[in-house]
Every structure is written in structure tokens, then in C-alpha cells.
Short mmCIF file of C-alpha atoms in Angstrom, two decimals:
data_model
loop_
_atom_site.label_atom_id
_atom_site.label_comp_id
_atom_site.label_asym_id
_atom_site.label_seq_id
_atom_site.Cartn_x
_atom_site.Cartn_y
_atom_site.Cartn_z
CA MET A 1 14.75 54.45 107.61
CA ARG A 2 12.20 53.78 104.82
CA ALA A 3 15.20 52.21 102.73
CA ILE A 4 16.56 50.42 105.60
CA GLU A 5 13.07 48.62 106.34
CA THR A 6 12.87 47.56 102.69
CA ASN A 7 16.67 46.35 102.67
CA SER A 8 15.87 44.31 105.84
CA GLU A 9 13.31 42.28 104.03
CA TYR A 10 15.84 41.83 101.37
CA TYR A 11 18.55 40.71 103.76
CA GLY A 12 16.13 38.24 105.44
CA VAL A 13 14.24 40.31 108.20
CA SER A 14 10.64 40.71 107.11
CA LEU A 15 8.59 43.68 107.61
CA LEU A 16 6.07 41.43 109.41
CA GLN A 17 8.90 40.67 112.04
CA LEU A 18 9.69 44.37 112.45
CA MET A 19 5.87 45.20 112.76
CA GLU A 20 5.77 42.56 115.45
CA ASN A 21 8.67 43.96 117.27
CA ALA A 22 7.28 47.51 116.91
CA GLY A 23 3.80 46.65 118.21
CA GLY A 24 5.06 44.52 121.18
CA ASN A 25 7.16 47.43 122.15
CA ILE A 26 4.17 49.78 122.08
CA ALA A 27 2.32 47.42 124.43
CA LYS A 28 5.15 47.05 126.99
CA GLU A 29 5.36 50.64 127.34
CA ILE A 30 1.89 50.92 128.03
CA GLN A 31 1.94 48.11 130.51
CA LYS A 32 4.77 49.46 132.27
CA ARG A 33 3.28 53.12 132.59
CA PHE A 34 -0.25 52.22 133.16
CA THR A 35 -0.70 49.20 135.48
CA ASN A 36 -4.07 49.96 136.65
CA THR A 37 -5.70 51.53 133.47
CA LYS A 38 -7.75 49.11 131.36
CA LYS A 39 -9.10 51.45 128.62
CA VAL A 40 -6.74 51.84 125.58
CA THR A 41 -8.09 53.27 122.07
CA PHE A 42 -6.16 53.06 119.16
CA PHE A 43 -6.58 55.47 116.26
CA CYS A 44 -5.25 53.40 113.29
CA GLY A 45 -4.42 54.16 109.77
CA LEU A 46 -4.55 51.74 106.98
CA GLY A 47 -0.73 51.47 106.28
CA GLY A 48 2.04 50.21 108.39
CA ASN A 49 1.58 52.54 111.14
CA GLY A 50 -1.85 51.19 111.76
CA GLY A 51 -0.47 47.70 111.53
CA ASP A 52 1.93 48.63 114.45
CA GLY A 53 -1.35 49.38 116.35
CA PHE A 54 -3.00 46.27 115.43
CA VAL A 55 -0.08 44.23 116.87
CA ALA A 56 -0.07 46.43 120.24
CA ALA A 57 -3.87 45.99 120.48
CA ARG A 58 -3.52 42.18 120.21
CA HIS A 59 -0.69 42.19 122.81
CA LEU A 60 -2.89 44.27 125.20
CA LEU A 61 -5.84 42.18 124.90
CA THR A 62 -3.90 39.17 126.04
CA GLN A 63 -3.11 41.21 129.52
CA GLY A 64 -6.95 42.21 130.13
CA TYR A 65 -7.01 45.58 128.46
CA LEU A 66 -10.21 46.96 127.19
CA VAL A 67 -9.62 47.78 123.57
CA THR A 68 -11.23 50.27 121.18
CA ILE A 69 -9.91 50.51 117.23
CA ILE A 70 -10.92 53.53 115.29
CA LEU A 71 -10.08 52.78 111.65
CA ALA A 72 -9.23 55.63 109.36
CA GLY A 73 -11.38 53.91 106.56
CA LYS A 74 -12.76 50.42 105.90
CA SER A 75 -10.67 47.32 107.01
CA LYS A 76 -10.96 46.06 103.24
CA ASP A 77 -8.90 49.00 102.18
CA ILE A 78 -5.84 48.19 104.65
CA ASN A 79 -3.08 48.62 102.05
CA HIS A 80 0.15 47.45 103.81
CA PRO A 81 0.48 43.33 103.43
CA SER A 82 1.92 43.19 107.10
CA ALA A 83 -0.90 45.40 108.41
CA ILE A 84 -3.51 43.13 106.72
CA GLN A 85 -1.80 39.95 108.25
CA ASN A 86 -2.13 41.46 111.85
CA TRP A 87 -5.65 42.86 111.29
CA ASN A 88 -6.72 39.31 110.15
CA ALA A 89 -4.98 38.02 113.34
CA LEU A 90 -7.48 40.10 115.41
CA LYS A 91 -10.26 38.61 113.60
CA PRO A 92 -10.71 35.51 115.87
CA VAL A 93 -10.89 37.86 118.87
CA MET A 94 -13.25 40.83 117.34
CA ASP A 95 -15.95 40.05 119.82
CA ARG A 96 -13.64 41.78 122.46
CA ILE A 97 -12.77 44.68 120.54
CA HIS A 98 -14.89 47.80 119.77
CA VAL A 99 -14.11 48.55 116.29
CA VAL A 100 -15.21 51.83 114.51
CA GLU A 101 -14.60 52.33 110.73
CA VAL A 102 -14.59 56.16 109.96
CA SER A 103 -14.98 57.23 106.50
CA ASP A 104 -14.62 61.01 105.20
CA SER A 105 -17.87 61.99 106.33
CA SER A 106 -18.89 59.93 109.39
CA ALA A 107 -18.72 61.19 112.55
CA ILE A 108 -16.40 59.53 115.42
CA PRO A 109 -18.25 58.56 118.19
CA THR A 110 -17.63 59.93 121.73
CA VAL A 111 -14.97 57.71 123.47
CA GLU A 112 -13.87 57.46 127.23
CA THR A 113 -10.56 56.11 127.37
CA ASP A 114 -7.51 56.36 129.52
CA VAL A 115 -4.81 56.00 126.94
CA ILE A 116 -4.80 57.23 123.42
CA VAL A 117 -2.53 55.63 120.62
CA ASP A 118 -1.89 57.68 117.52
CA ALA A 119 -1.29 55.00 115.06
CA LEU A 120 -2.54 56.81 111.93
CA LEU A 121 0.34 57.84 109.85
CA GLY A 122 4.32 57.21 110.31
CA THR A 123 7.54 58.41 108.63
CA GLY A 124 7.29 59.83 104.99
CA THR A 125 3.90 61.80 105.32
CA LYS A 126 4.03 64.51 103.15
CA GLY A 127 1.39 67.59 102.29
CA LYS A 128 -1.47 68.83 104.44
CA LEU A 129 -3.67 66.23 106.29
CA LYS A 130 -6.87 65.18 104.49
CA MET A 131 -10.15 63.78 105.81
CA PRO A 132 -10.78 61.46 107.60
CA ILE A 133 -7.34 61.56 109.14
CA LEU A 134 -7.52 65.38 109.72
CA GLN A 135 -10.78 64.92 111.90
CA MET A 136 -9.40 62.02 113.89
CA VAL A 137 -6.31 64.14 114.62
CA ASN A 138 -8.64 66.97 116.04
CA VAL A 139 -10.58 64.42 118.03
CA ILE A 140 -7.34 62.84 119.56
CA ASN A 141 -6.42 66.42 120.60
CA SER A 142 -9.69 66.93 122.09
CA LEU A 143 -9.56 63.81 124.30
CA LYS A 144 -8.72 63.54 127.98
CA GLY A 145 -6.09 60.73 128.54
CA PHE A 146 -2.51 60.00 128.03
CA LYS A 147 -1.42 60.51 124.10
CA ILE A 148 1.03 58.15 122.64
CA ALA A 149 2.27 58.55 119.12
CA VAL A 150 3.56 55.71 117.07
CA ASP A 151 6.86 56.43 115.58
CA VAL A 152 6.00 60.12 114.75
CA PRO A 153 2.95 62.23 115.83
CA THR A 154 0.55 62.25 112.86
CA GLY A 155 0.68 65.66 110.92
CA ILE A 156 4.43 66.10 111.80
CA ASP A 157 6.93 65.83 108.63
CA SER A 158 9.45 63.23 109.93
CA ASP A 159 12.31 64.84 107.94
CA THR A 160 11.79 68.49 108.66
CA GLY A 161 9.47 68.77 111.54
CA GLU A 162 7.04 70.68 109.75
CA VAL A 163 3.17 70.77 110.91
CA LEU A 164 1.13 69.59 108.18
CA GLY A 165 -1.91 71.78 108.79
CA GLU A 166 -2.70 70.01 112.28
CA ALA A 167 -0.60 67.46 114.22
CA VAL A 168 -1.37 65.19 117.23
CA LYS A 169 0.09 66.98 120.56
CA ALA A 170 1.53 63.64 122.12
CA ASP A 171 2.46 63.18 125.59
CA LEU A 172 4.80 60.23 124.57
CA THR A 173 6.32 59.48 121.16
CA ILE A 174 7.58 55.98 120.65
CA THR A 175 9.88 55.75 117.74
CA PHE A 176 11.92 52.81 116.43
CA TYR A 177 15.48 52.05 115.69
CA LYS A 178 16.60 55.73 115.69
CA SER A 179 15.39 59.14 116.09
CA LYS A 180 14.07 61.11 113.16
CA GLU A 181 15.34 64.67 112.34
CA GLY A 182 11.89 66.11 112.31
CA LEU A 183 11.12 64.89 116.01
CA GLU A 184 14.02 66.93 117.02
CA LYS A 185 12.33 69.92 115.62
CA ALA A 186 8.74 69.55 116.90
CA LYS A 187 9.49 68.86 120.51
CA GLN A 188 5.98 70.52 121.35
CA PHE A 189 4.24 67.85 119.65
CA VAL A 190 6.41 64.93 120.58
CA GLY A 191 6.35 64.97 124.37
CA VAL A 192 8.73 62.49 125.83
CA LEU A 193 10.70 60.43 123.02
CA GLU A 194 11.55 56.82 123.50
CA VAL A 195 13.67 55.23 120.92
CA LYS A 196 12.91 51.44 120.94
CA ASP A 197 14.91 48.55 119.15
CA ILE A 198 12.88 46.49 116.49
CA GLY A 199 15.36 43.93 115.72
CA LEU A 200 17.49 45.98 112.87
CA PRO A 201 21.14 45.07 112.95
CA ILE A 202 22.97 48.26 112.58
CA GLU A 203 24.99 46.70 109.87
CA PHE A 204 21.93 47.06 107.47
CA GLU A 205 22.76 50.77 107.42
CA ARG A 206 25.69 49.87 105.57
CA PHE A 207 24.29 47.71 102.82
CA ALA A 208 22.96 48.87 99.64
CA GLY A 209 19.63 47.33 98.64
CA PRO A 210 16.36 47.59 97.04
CA GLY A 211 15.20 50.23 99.58
CA ASP A 212 18.02 52.51 98.05
CA VAL A 213 16.43 52.06 94.75
CA THR A 214 13.08 53.14 95.94
CA LEU A 215 14.60 56.40 97.14
CA VAL A 216 15.57 57.61 93.91
CA GLY A 217 12.56 56.77 91.95
CA LYS A 218 10.70 59.93 90.34
CA GLN A 219 6.95 59.84 89.99
CA ARG A 220 5.73 60.61 86.42
CA PHE A 221 2.73 62.87 86.04
CA SER A 222 0.37 62.95 82.94
CA MET A 223 1.34 66.81 82.57
CA ALA A 224 5.12 66.18 82.19
CA HIS A 225 7.00 67.72 79.37
CA LYS A 226 10.43 66.74 77.93
CA GLY A 227 13.27 67.49 80.10
CA ASP A 228 11.30 67.42 83.39
CA PHE A 229 13.20 64.15 84.11
CA GLY A 230 16.61 65.35 83.20
CA ARG A 231 19.11 66.05 80.44
CA LEU A 232 22.47 64.44 80.68
CA LEU A 233 25.81 65.37 78.76
CA VAL A 234 28.20 62.48 78.08
CA VAL A 235 31.73 63.54 77.01
CA GLY A 236 33.98 60.80 75.70
CA GLY A 237 35.16 58.92 72.99
CA SER A 238 38.08 58.87 70.64
CA ASN A 239 39.18 57.42 67.27
CA VAL A 240 40.00 54.09 69.26
CA PHE A 241 36.73 54.22 71.52
CA SER A 242 33.33 54.94 70.37
CA GLY A 243 31.25 52.10 72.24
CA ALA A 244 32.15 53.47 75.85
CA PRO A 245 30.23 56.85 75.60
CA THR A 246 27.23 55.22 73.67
CA LEU A 247 26.92 52.39 76.69
CA VAL A 248 26.76 55.48 78.97
CA SER A 249 24.17 57.29 77.17
CA ILE A 250 22.01 54.42 76.60
CA ALA A 251 22.08 53.29 80.25
CA ALA A 252 21.31 56.92 81.24
CA LEU A 253 18.22 56.98 78.98
CA ARG A 254 17.31 53.60 80.67
CA THR A 255 17.15 55.11 84.01
CA GLY A 256 14.40 57.46 82.89
CA ILE A 257 16.02 60.63 81.83
CA ASP A 258 14.44 62.60 78.74
CA ILE A 259 17.39 63.31 76.79
CA ALA A 260 21.18 62.35 76.57
CA TYR A 261 23.67 64.31 74.50
CA THR A 262 26.60 62.41 73.36
CA ALA A 263 29.83 64.50 72.66
CA SER A 264 32.75 63.10 70.84
CA PRO A 265 35.36 64.01 68.28
CA GLU A 266 33.72 64.26 64.91
CA LYS A 267 34.72 60.88 63.40
CA THR A 268 33.75 59.07 66.38
CA ALA A 269 30.52 61.03 66.87
CA HIS A 270 29.30 59.74 63.15
CA VAL A 271 30.27 56.23 64.31
CA ILE A 272 27.95 56.72 67.56
CA SER A 273 24.96 58.34 65.48
CA ALA A 274 25.09 55.09 63.44
CA MET A 275 24.67 52.83 66.63
CA SER A 276 21.56 54.19 67.93
CA PRO A 277 18.66 56.57 66.65
CA ASP A 278 17.92 57.26 70.57
CA LEU A 279 21.08 59.28 70.85
CA ILE A 280 21.86 63.13 70.17
CA SER A 281 25.43 62.92 68.89
CA VAL A 282 27.32 66.16 69.55
CA LYS A 283 30.23 66.33 66.96
CA LEU A 284 33.26 68.14 68.22
CA HIS A 285 36.17 69.34 66.06
CA GLY A 286 39.45 67.57 66.00
CA ASP A 287 40.72 63.72 65.87
CA SER A 288 40.40 63.82 69.93
CA LEU A 289 39.11 65.85 72.54
CA ASN A 290 40.97 69.16 73.03
CA PRO A 291 40.97 72.58 74.65
CA ASP A 292 39.01 74.11 71.57
CA ASN A 293 35.87 71.89 72.22
CA VAL A 294 35.33 73.58 75.71
CA ALA A 295 33.65 76.52 73.97
CA GLU A 296 31.72 74.06 71.62
CA LEU A 297 30.23 72.32 74.72
CA GLU A 298 28.99 75.66 76.37
CA HIS A 299 25.73 75.78 74.83
CA TYR A 300 24.95 72.03 75.81
CA LEU A 301 26.25 72.70 79.35
CA ASP A 302 23.70 75.43 79.84
CA MET A 303 20.92 72.86 78.66
CA VAL A 304 21.73 69.83 81.21
CA ASP A 305 21.42 68.86 84.41
CA ALA A 306 24.63 66.80 84.74
CA VAL A 307 27.66 65.68 83.10
CA VAL A 308 29.48 62.42 82.70
CA MET A 309 33.11 62.51 81.61
CA GLY A 310 35.76 60.08 80.59
CA PRO A 311 34.73 56.70 79.03
CA GLY A 312 36.93 56.21 76.06
CA LEU A 313 38.28 59.62 76.15
CA GLY A 314 42.12 58.89 75.70
CA LEU A 315 45.03 60.64 77.52
CA ASN A 316 47.08 62.56 75.15
CA SER A 317 48.11 65.87 76.21
CA GLU A 318 45.50 67.95 74.56
CA THR A 319 42.65 65.83 76.08
CA CYS A 320 44.02 66.02 79.74
CA GLU A 321 44.07 69.79 79.21
CA PHE A 322 40.54 69.74 77.96
CA VAL A 323 39.65 67.70 81.01
CA LYS A 324 40.79 70.39 83.26
CA LEU A 325 39.44 73.44 81.47
CA PHE A 326 35.83 71.63 81.07
CA VAL A 327 35.86 70.48 84.78
CA ASN A 328 36.38 74.24 85.75
CA LYS A 329 33.62 74.95 83.40
CA VAL A 330 31.23 72.44 84.65
CA GLU A 331 31.68 73.63 88.30
CA LYS A 332 31.21 77.20 87.22
CA ALA A 333 27.83 76.28 85.82
CA GLY A 334 26.81 74.39 89.02
CA LYS A 335 26.30 71.15 87.44
CA ALA A 336 26.75 67.54 88.98
CA LEU A 337 29.58 65.89 87.51
CA LEU A 338 30.70 62.09 87.26
CA LEU A 339 34.19 61.12 86.24
CA ASP A 340 35.34 57.83 85.13
CA ALA A 341 37.92 56.07 83.31
CA ASP A 342 40.27 58.24 81.37
CA GLY A 343 38.40 61.22 82.54
CA LEU A 344 39.31 60.20 86.06
CA LYS A 345 42.91 59.32 85.17
CA ALA A 346 43.38 62.93 83.66
CA PHE A 347 41.39 64.44 86.95
CA ALA A 348 44.00 62.69 89.10
CA LYS A 349 46.89 65.15 87.46
CA PHE A 350 45.10 68.28 88.98
CA LYS A 351 42.72 66.94 91.43
CA ARG A 352 40.94 69.12 94.00
CA SER A 353 37.67 69.51 95.81
CA LEU A 354 34.95 70.81 93.81
CA HIS A 355 31.81 72.97 94.65
CA VAL A 356 29.42 70.86 92.83
CA PRO A 357 28.11 67.42 93.33
CA LEU A 358 31.04 65.01 92.32
CA VAL A 359 30.96 61.39 91.86
CA LEU A 360 34.26 59.28 90.82
CA THR A 361 33.89 55.60 89.79
CA PRO A 362 37.23 54.09 89.94
CA HIS A 363 38.12 50.39 90.16
CA GLY A 364 41.11 49.35 92.45
CA GLY A 365 43.80 50.16 89.71
CA GLU A 366 41.98 53.66 88.94
CA TYR A 367 41.83 54.47 92.59
CA ALA A 368 45.84 53.91 93.02
CA ILE A 369 46.41 56.32 89.94
CA LEU A 370 43.84 58.72 91.58
CA THR A 371 45.58 58.61 95.17
CA GLY A 372 48.88 57.04 94.50
CA GLN A 373 48.02 54.36 97.02
CA ASN A 374 46.93 50.69 96.48
CA LEU A 375 44.04 49.67 98.23
CA PRO A 376 44.78 47.11 101.32
CA GLU A 377 43.04 43.50 101.27
CA ASP A 378 41.06 43.99 104.28
CA LEU A 379 37.51 45.21 103.58
CA GLU A 380 37.24 47.62 106.48
CA ASP A 381 40.77 49.12 105.83
CA LYS A 382 39.66 49.86 102.21
CA VAL A 383 36.68 51.54 103.70
CA VAL A 384 38.76 53.70 106.03
CA MET A 385 41.11 54.79 103.09
CA ILE A 386 38.25 55.42 100.61
CA GLN A 387 36.50 57.51 102.85
CA LYS A 388 39.40 59.56 103.75
CA THR A 389 39.77 60.26 99.82
CA ALA A 390 36.06 61.36 99.66
CA LYS A 391 36.62 63.83 102.47
CA GLU A 392 39.71 65.26 101.06
CA LEU A 393 38.23 65.56 97.64
CA ASN A 394 34.69 66.41 98.96
CA ALA A 395 33.37 63.93 96.60
CA VAL A 396 31.43 60.50 96.62
CA LEU A 397 33.67 57.53 95.48
CA LEU A 398 32.29 54.43 93.94
CA VAL A 399 34.97 51.90 94.10
CA LYS A 400 34.11 49.15 91.97
CA GLY A 401 34.91 45.45 92.96
CA LYS A 402 33.58 42.12 94.40
CA VAL A 403 32.04 44.31 97.02
CA ASP A 404 31.48 47.79 95.84
CA ILE A 405 32.46 50.45 98.27
CA ILE A 406 30.50 53.67 98.18
CA CYS A 407 31.98 56.63 100.59
CA SER A 408 30.93 60.27 100.86
CA PRO A 409 32.66 62.39 103.60
CA SER A 410 30.07 61.03 106.06
CA ARG A 411 28.59 58.00 104.85
CA VAL A 412 29.42 54.41 103.94
CA LYS A 413 27.42 51.87 101.85
CA LEU A 414 28.64 48.25 100.90
CA ASN A 415 26.94 46.83 97.56
CA PHE A 416 27.10 43.06 97.02
CA THR A 417 25.44 42.65 93.72
CA GLY A 418 27.28 41.70 90.57
CA ASN A 419 29.30 38.52 89.46
CA ALA A 420 32.15 37.63 88.00
CA GLY A 421 30.94 37.58 84.46
CA MET A 422 30.80 41.52 84.71
CA THR A 423 34.54 41.70 84.46
CA VAL A 424 33.89 42.07 80.45
CA GLY A 425 34.65 45.53 79.05
CA GLY A 426 31.89 47.97 79.19
CA THR A 427 30.18 47.27 82.36
CA GLY A 428 31.49 50.06 84.14
CA ASP A 429 30.44 52.40 81.34
CA VAL A 430 26.79 51.08 82.04
CA LEU A 431 27.15 51.66 85.85
CA SER A 432 28.22 55.27 84.85
CA GLY A 433 25.44 55.88 82.76
CA ILE A 434 22.88 54.74 85.45
CA VAL A 435 24.50 56.92 87.83
CA GLY A 436 24.84 60.09 85.60
CA GLY A 437 21.03 59.42 84.71
CA LEU A 438 20.28 59.62 88.31
CA LEU A 439 22.39 62.67 88.96
CA ALA A 440 20.54 64.26 85.97
CA GLN A 441 17.31 63.74 87.75
CA LYS A 442 18.45 65.80 90.72
CA THR A 443 19.29 62.72 93.00
CA SER A 444 21.90 63.42 95.65
CA ALA A 445 25.38 62.17 94.56
CA PHE A 446 25.61 59.57 97.57
CA GLU A 447 22.11 58.06 96.79
CA ALA A 448 22.65 58.04 92.93
CA ALA A 449 25.78 56.23 93.48
CA VAL A 450 24.42 53.61 95.79
CA ALA A 451 21.42 52.91 93.77
CA GLY A 452 23.46 52.96 90.68
CA ALA A 453 25.75 50.16 92.12
CA PHE A 454 22.88 47.96 93.24
CA VAL A 455 20.92 48.33 90.05
CA SER A 456 24.08 47.80 87.65
CA GLY A 457 24.82 44.57 89.72
CA ALA A 458 21.46 43.25 89.99
CA CYS A 459 21.04 43.44 86.23
CA GLY A 460 24.15 41.51 85.70
CA ASP A 461 23.13 38.95 88.05
CA PHE A 462 19.99 38.67 85.88
CA VAL A 463 21.88 38.45 82.66
CA ALA A 464 23.94 35.64 84.42
CA SER A 465 20.96 33.89 85.58
CA GLU A 466 19.70 33.51 81.97
CA ILE A 467 22.98 33.05 80.06
CA GLY A 468 25.92 32.48 82.56
CA PHE A 469 29.08 34.49 82.45
CA HIS A 470 28.89 34.67 78.70
CA MET A 471 27.52 38.10 78.98
CA VAL A 472 28.40 41.36 77.05
CA ALA A 473 27.89 44.76 78.44
CA THR A 474 24.77 45.38 76.18
CA ASP A 475 23.08 42.31 77.63
CA ILE A 476 22.70 44.40 80.89
CA LEU A 477 20.94 47.51 79.17
CA ASP A 478 17.48 45.91 78.89
CA TRP A 479 17.58 44.88 82.56
CA ILE A 480 17.96 48.36 83.94
CA PRO A 481 14.37 49.54 83.86
CA LYS A 482 12.92 46.01 85.09
CA VAL A 483 15.31 46.72 88.28
CA PHE A 484 14.17 50.05 88.87
CA VAL A 485 10.37 48.94 88.68
CA ASP A 486 10.74 46.06 90.71
CA PRO A 487 14.18 46.09 92.62
CA MET A 488 13.00 43.40 95.13
CA SER A 489 12.79 40.87 92.12
CA HIS A 490 16.67 40.51 92.74
CA LEU A 491 15.84 38.13 95.42
CA LYS A 492 15.01 35.64 92.75
CA VAL A 493 18.46 35.32 91.66
CA GLN A 494 20.46 35.50 94.67
#
């Protein structure tokens, strides 16, 4: 839901519009249920949930209701841009609103009211409630009157239904767009559940955007240690190709992982070592990857969190046998796996469902090799066919094209970033590195593929905006951290 809301702004429906629709729905529900009641008290947080309350309060004022707002902190500390705008919209009519600002230690005055609106905290709340929110929840529960929760009762984890110490016991919960899983598990706190439309087109669920990037971000702590943010093993390269696995590894490091091991045949590995001091090059015996290399990699497989295999690998018979044996080892070790390029083509010869997170990243031609079927021209027909393959292989497929199609057995996303300049060799390797880096950070396979597709394409768009279509794959690498830090910045190049 958080990703969809962020993406809606990216696609032109602002958070301010969504807040206006949400608050308007709250006000309409109160008017419908309480035609003779005139006293309504809003307990509002300093974020988006509080902003929904501000909008509802404004609407009710126009209908003659007596409104009290009890704010969890100081109005100067409201931290959501749309909530700030809606608070400012109340300033001209503040003489008609009773406002109480509650700090950690201040007491909440006695309130006589008919309707209590809990607009303190919304979806995404984690951890035990703290003051003054905890105090306000207890006050809400002690009050007589009809209790309405906005989006989710404060103190309920919207994902799990867990009670975060204390929670509002609502008579009615008004949630938006769709119900949340946690609401179904906490019915004793939710009361009657109403789901209201706020103007989000259903199509937005299928569109990748900046919100999908925010879902995969990992917070850094000052006490973090090397390895806390993932280790990746990249297996690829041959006497012909040394650049592909190098691009994968550098792209993965740019996503924020701590270590990338790049395993290649010995001569190729020496070339890779000379390309960048940031890479740990694993030198495998032989001119190309072969079954004997499996044992050499077991030590590294034990240390890493995910594996990317395939770029620059080659397809001689020994290498294809290595791929089959090593896939079995990866599965036995329980590591997430991404197969691309030659690794994917080798996998096509023995393809099967694996019991680990699996991401396959073919373009149209590689998809035909994998499945024996050519993709149709129609986008929706493509989606149906690709998702069928995802179900058969219990995998996430990221099929690269003008529109990237990302399918798990149960979900679909379409990604529109990227441009014609990215047909240059190596851009697919960068994509594999980004997705592989996210897998190494314990991101789910589907979320890693969706975010990776958006970031890779957005980086290419930034490069194109600077130098046109005369790009090479290495141009994209420096943009990766910039897009992760501010994915909404892609609006500037659309």
C-alpha cells in the first residue's frame, strides 16, 4: 500500500489528492451515521494519518459540527508535506476549532464528545507505542462515544495484526483502497470495517515505480559490521567474456551490499582483478567452467547470501554440466539464485522448479530458448504466457523489453523505465547485479526484480538525458546509488 501511494504520485495522482479523498470519506461516513451529533474529537498524529484527520475536520466544520483536535505533539513538528498543507488550510478557521497540543509529559484534558476519531498512526507502524501516543490511546479507550479508526486502529500492526503494547478499540475502522491483512487478524480492535475508494486506479498495482524502490531500502546502523548488508557470489565469465561478470559485481556493490565474490576461470579472473580493486576475484581451475569447479565454490557458497550465475559463462558441454551441478548445490545450500544469459540457456536444458528463491531475467529471445515458445506481440498475452511459466517453475521472471514484465506465480508488475540506448551490450548484466544485490540483502525475489527493473531503467534514462543514446553500460553504474537514494528524481527525466 505504501508503494502504491508513492507510485501514484509518480504517475500523476498526488498524495495531497489522496489525502483529500480519504479525509472527505471519513467526514461523509460521520455525517451519514450521526446526523444529530455535533461534537467530534480528532486525535491526530504528525504524519499522513493525522493529515487525513485534518481534512475530515475541515469538512465537518463546513457542516456545523463542533470540532476538537488533540495533536500528538506540536503543530510545528508535523512531518508530512500534505498534512502540513491541510493543517495550514485549517488556520483561517482556528477560532472555531478547539486545539490541544500534547507533549510526552502533558496531561490530556477531559473531553466530552459524541464521536472520537483515531487519526494517530496508520499503516506501517512497528514496535511498541511510545508517549504521547500510548497515553492518547489509553484516553481514547476510556472515553464514552463512538470510536472511529482511520485506516487502522493505532497500535495494530497492519501487516500482522499484532498489538503493539496497547491499541485503540474501535467501533468502526475506515480503511482505504483495500483491506490490510492485519485488520483481518485483529477484528476485536477493528469493529466494523469499511473500505473506501480514494481515487487510486487499480492499474497502479501493476506499475513499477519509486515506491517499489523504497520497499527494498535497508536502514544502516552505526554499529553495523561487514557482511550485515549481504554477500553475493557472481559466477560467470570465460576466455571470451570478462566484462559481463565484472559489471554484475560492481552493480551489486552499488546497491549497497558489502562483498561481491566474482568466480571465473583462472585467466579470466586475473583480467577481472585488473579491472577493479573493489572486486574479490575467485580464480577457478580450467579454461572454462567445468564440473570440478563445483567443489572449489562450496566454501564461498557457505559464506554468501545469494548467487548470480550466467553472464559471460559460455555454453560448452562441460560448462552446461557445471551449471546443472551447481544449481543443485545452491538449492541444497538454501541460497537465493538469479540466472541470466548463458546460465539461463544452460538451465533451459534441465529446467525445473527449485525450492529456493529463483529469479530468471531473459529477454524475448532467451525466453524462447527457456520455454520453446515465442512471446506474442500483445502485452496482455505476454503477461499471461510469462506468468504461466513463473507458475510452472515456481520462479520470478523478469522479461526485459520496451516494457519489462515481472511475474511471480501470483503477482505481475510492468516497468516503463529505460530507453532505446540501453540496447548496448552489458546493460542486462547491470540489471542482474542490481537484482542480485537486493537478493543478497534478503529482499524477496519479486520485490528485488521489480525494484531492480525500475532502478536499472531509471539509471539509463538519466544517462540518456545527459549524453543521449551514445551510452555504454559502465555509464549506468554511477547512477545506481543516486536512484536508490531518491527514486522520485526520475520524474525529472520523464
